[in-house]
Coordinates of C-alpha atoms in Angstrom, one line a residue:
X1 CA 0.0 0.0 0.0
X2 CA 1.2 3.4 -1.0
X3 CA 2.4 5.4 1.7
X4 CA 3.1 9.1 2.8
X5 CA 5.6 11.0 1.9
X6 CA 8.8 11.0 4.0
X7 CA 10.0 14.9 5.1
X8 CA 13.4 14.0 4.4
X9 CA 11.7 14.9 0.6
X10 CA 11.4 18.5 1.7
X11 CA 14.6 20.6 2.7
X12 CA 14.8 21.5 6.7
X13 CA 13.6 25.3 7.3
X14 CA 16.5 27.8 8.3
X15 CA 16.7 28.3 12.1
X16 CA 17.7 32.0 13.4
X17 CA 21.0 32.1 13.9
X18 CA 21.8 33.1 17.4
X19 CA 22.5 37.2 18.6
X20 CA 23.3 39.2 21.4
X21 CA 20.3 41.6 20.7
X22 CA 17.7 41.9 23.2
X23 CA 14.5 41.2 20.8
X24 CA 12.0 44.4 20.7
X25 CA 8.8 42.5 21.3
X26 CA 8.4 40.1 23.9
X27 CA 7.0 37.0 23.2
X28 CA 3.1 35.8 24.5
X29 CA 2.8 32.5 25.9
X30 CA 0.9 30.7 23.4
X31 CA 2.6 29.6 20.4
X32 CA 2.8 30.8 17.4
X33 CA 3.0 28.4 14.3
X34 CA 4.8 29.0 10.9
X35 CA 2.7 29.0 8.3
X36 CA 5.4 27.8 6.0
X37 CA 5.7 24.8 8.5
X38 CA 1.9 24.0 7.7
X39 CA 2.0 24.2 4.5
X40 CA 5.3 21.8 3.9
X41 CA 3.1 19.5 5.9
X42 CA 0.2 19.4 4.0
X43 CA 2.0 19.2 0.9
X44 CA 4.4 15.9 1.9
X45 CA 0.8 14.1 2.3
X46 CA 0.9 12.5 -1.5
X47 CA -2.7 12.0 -3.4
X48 CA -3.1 8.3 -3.2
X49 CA -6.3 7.0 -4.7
X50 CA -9.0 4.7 -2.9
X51 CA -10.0 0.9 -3.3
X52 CA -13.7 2.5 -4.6
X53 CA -12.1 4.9 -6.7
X54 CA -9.3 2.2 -8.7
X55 CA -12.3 0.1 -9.1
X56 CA -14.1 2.4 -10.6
X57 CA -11.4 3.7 -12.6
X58 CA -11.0 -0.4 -14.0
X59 CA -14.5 -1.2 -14.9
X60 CA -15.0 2.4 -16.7
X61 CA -11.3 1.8 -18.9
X62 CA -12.8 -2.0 -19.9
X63 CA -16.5 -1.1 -20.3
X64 CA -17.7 -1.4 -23.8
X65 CA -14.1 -2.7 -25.0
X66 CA -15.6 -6.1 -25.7
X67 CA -13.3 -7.4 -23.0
X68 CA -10.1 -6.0 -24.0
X69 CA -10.2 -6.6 -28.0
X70 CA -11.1 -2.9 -28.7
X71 CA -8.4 -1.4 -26.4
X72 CA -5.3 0.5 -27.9
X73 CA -2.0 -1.0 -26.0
X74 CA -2.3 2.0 -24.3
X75 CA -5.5 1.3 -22.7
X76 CA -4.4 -2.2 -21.6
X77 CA -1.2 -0.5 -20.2
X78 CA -3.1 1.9 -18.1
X79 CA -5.2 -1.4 -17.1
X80 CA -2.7 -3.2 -16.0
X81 CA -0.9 0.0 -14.5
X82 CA -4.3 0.0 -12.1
X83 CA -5.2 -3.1 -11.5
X84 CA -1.6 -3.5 -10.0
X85 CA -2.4 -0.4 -8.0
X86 CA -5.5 -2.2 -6.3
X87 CA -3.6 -5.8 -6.2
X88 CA -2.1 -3.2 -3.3
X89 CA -5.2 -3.4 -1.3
X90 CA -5.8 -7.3 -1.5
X91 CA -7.0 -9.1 1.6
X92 CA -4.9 -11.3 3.1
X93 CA -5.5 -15.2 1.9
X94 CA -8.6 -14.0 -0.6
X95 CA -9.2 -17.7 -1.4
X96 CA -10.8 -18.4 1.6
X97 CA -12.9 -15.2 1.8
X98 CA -16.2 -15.8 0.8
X99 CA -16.7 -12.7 -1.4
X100 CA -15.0 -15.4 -4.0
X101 CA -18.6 -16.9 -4.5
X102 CA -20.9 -15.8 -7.0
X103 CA -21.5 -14.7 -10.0
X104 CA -19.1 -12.8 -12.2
X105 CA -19.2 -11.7 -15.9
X106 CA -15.6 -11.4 -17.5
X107 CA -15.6 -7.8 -18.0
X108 CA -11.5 -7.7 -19.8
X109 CA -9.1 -10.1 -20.3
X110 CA -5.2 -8.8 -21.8
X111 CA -4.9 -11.9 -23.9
X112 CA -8.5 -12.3 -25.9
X113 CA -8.5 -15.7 -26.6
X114 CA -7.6 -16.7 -23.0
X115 CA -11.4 -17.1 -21.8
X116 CA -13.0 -18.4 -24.7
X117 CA -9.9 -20.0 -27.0
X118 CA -10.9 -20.5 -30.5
X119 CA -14.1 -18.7 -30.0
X120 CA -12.2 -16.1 -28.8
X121 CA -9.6 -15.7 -31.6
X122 CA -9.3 -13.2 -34.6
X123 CA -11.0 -15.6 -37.0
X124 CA -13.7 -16.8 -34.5
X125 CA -14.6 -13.9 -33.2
X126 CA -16.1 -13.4 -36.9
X127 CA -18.4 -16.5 -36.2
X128 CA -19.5 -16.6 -33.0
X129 CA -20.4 -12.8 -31.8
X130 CA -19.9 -13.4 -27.6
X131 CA -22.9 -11.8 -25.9
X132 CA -22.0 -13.2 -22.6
X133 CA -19.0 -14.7 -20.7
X134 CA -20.3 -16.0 -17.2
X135 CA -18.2 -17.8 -14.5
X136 CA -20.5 -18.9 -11.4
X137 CA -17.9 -19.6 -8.0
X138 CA -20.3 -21.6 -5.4
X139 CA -19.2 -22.9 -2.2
X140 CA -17.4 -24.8 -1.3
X141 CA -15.4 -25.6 -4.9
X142 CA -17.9 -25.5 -8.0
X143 CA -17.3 -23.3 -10.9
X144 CA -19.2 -22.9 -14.1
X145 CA -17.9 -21.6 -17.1
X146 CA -20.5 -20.3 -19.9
X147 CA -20.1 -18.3 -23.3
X148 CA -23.2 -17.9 -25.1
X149 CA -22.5 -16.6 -28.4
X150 CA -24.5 -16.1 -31.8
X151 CA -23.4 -18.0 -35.0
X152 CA -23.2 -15.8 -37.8
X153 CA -25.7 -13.4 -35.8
X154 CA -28.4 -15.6 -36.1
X155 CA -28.2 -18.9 -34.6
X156 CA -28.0 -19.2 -30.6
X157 CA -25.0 -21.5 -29.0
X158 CA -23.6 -21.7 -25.7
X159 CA -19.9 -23.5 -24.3
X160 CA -20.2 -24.5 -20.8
X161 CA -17.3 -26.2 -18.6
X162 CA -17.9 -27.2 -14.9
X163 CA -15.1 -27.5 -13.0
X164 CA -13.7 -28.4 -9.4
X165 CA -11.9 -26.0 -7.2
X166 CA -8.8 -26.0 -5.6
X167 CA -7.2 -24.2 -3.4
X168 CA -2.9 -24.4 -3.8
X169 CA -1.7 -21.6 -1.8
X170 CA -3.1 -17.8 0.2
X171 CA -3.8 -16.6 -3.6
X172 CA -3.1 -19.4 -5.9
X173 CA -6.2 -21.9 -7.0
X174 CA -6.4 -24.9 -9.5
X175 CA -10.0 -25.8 -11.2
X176 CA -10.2 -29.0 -13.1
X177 CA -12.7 -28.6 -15.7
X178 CA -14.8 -31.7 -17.2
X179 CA -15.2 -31.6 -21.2
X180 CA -16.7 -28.8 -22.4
X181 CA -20.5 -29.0 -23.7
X182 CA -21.1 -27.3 -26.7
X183 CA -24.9 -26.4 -27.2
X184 CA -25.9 -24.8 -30.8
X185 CA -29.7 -25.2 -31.6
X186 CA -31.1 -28.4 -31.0
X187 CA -27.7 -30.1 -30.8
X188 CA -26.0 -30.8 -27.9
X189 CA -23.0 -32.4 -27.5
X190 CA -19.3 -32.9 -25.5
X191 CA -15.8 -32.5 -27.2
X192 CA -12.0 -32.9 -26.5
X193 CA -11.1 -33.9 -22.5
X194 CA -10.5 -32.4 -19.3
X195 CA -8.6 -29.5 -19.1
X196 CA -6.8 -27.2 -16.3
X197 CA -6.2 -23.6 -15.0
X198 CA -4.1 -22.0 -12.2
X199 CA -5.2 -19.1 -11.4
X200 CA -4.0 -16.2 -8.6
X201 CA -6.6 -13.9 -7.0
X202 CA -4.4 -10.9 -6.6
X203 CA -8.1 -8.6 -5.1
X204 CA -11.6 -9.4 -4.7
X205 CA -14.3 -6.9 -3.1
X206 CA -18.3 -6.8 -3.5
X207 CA -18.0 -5.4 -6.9
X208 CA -15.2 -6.6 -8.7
X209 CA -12.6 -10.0 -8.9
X210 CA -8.8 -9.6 -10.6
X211 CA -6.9 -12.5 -11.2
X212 CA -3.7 -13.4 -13.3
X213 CA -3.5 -17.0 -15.1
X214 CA 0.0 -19.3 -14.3
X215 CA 1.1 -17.3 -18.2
X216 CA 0.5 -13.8 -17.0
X217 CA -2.5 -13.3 -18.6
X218 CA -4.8 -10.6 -16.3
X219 CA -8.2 -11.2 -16.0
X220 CA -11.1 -8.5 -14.8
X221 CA -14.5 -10.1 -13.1
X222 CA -17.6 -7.6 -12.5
X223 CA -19.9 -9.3 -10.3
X224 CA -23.6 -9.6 -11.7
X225 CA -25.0 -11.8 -9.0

């Protein structure tokens, strides 16, 4: 956590050098302060943003970004730049707290194809339009994954992975997801295995979730219920 400002920042005011003059007014009893002294004071206190307001700050830079595709590498800079700013005000052990559970939508990811793989990608992202990317937490180790998407803007599908939880350390957990169910229309059907993710909760609060994958990838959750 950020700080205040050490005086050793500001240089010492002069102090009157010592004479053998008598001074011509006497001096009162009570105190009188240097307003130059106050002033130093108040300005070694440096402006360091709240939680609320670096929350905020995150969910306005990756609203309407399509979760990270639209932004500039500027904007994912100053993402990252800010969400390693509030990593600063992480509880201690966030795996066991219980604002964990729930239900989040994946508001940005810094690698697109990270939360949805193929459908995810340059050329997928042409056929499947995302509308939503879900990920349900319940107690005490259940997660569901779920992309609904539209195929060619028309027809409705939906990828859904449950998973198990685990926890491997105060921020790291593991999830062990089954095959994935791929629903599109009246078909429904399961493809390729079981697959893995490590994933470290680096802050969680009532309104948002961050999280970095074991390749560095950064991950933004908004919770929606």
């Amino acid at each position: 956590m950020a700080s205040a400002a050490s005086s050793a920042f500001l240089p010492a005011l002069p102090r009157p050098r010592a004479t053998s003059a008598k001074p011509l007014l006497r001096r009162t009893s009570s105190t009188v302060r240097s307003p130059l002294r106050v002033i130093s004071a108040t300005a070694a206190q440096p402006s360091v943003a709240a939680p609320a307001e670096l929350v905020e700050s995150v969910l306005s830079k990756v609203n309407g970004t399509d979760r990270g595709v639209l932004l500039s590498k500027e904007g994912h800079a100053d993402v990252d730049r800010l969400t390693t700013d509030l990593s600063k005000y992480c509880v201690e052990e966030p795996v066991k707290n219980p604002l964990i559970f729930g239900e989040w939508d994946v508001a940005y990811c810094s690698n697109p194809t990270s939360p949805g793989g193929g459908y995810r990608s340059a050329i997928g992202r042409l056929i499947f339009k995302t509308n939503e990317m879900i990920q349900i937490v319940e107690a005490p180790d259940v997660v569901k994954n779920t992309v609904s998407f539209s195929l060619f803007g028309s027809l409705a599908g939906q990828v859904s992975l449950n998973g198990k939880l685990k926890v491997l350390s105060e921020r790291w957990i593991q999830v062990v997801f089954e095959a994935p169910e791929l629903k599109i229309g009246s078909f429904d059907f399961r493809y390729g295995g079981q697959s893995e993710v490590k994933l470290e909760i680096t802050y969680v609060d009532e309104k948002i979730r961050l999280g970095r994958g074991s390749r560095g990838s950064l991950f933004v959750f908004r919770r929606i219920g």
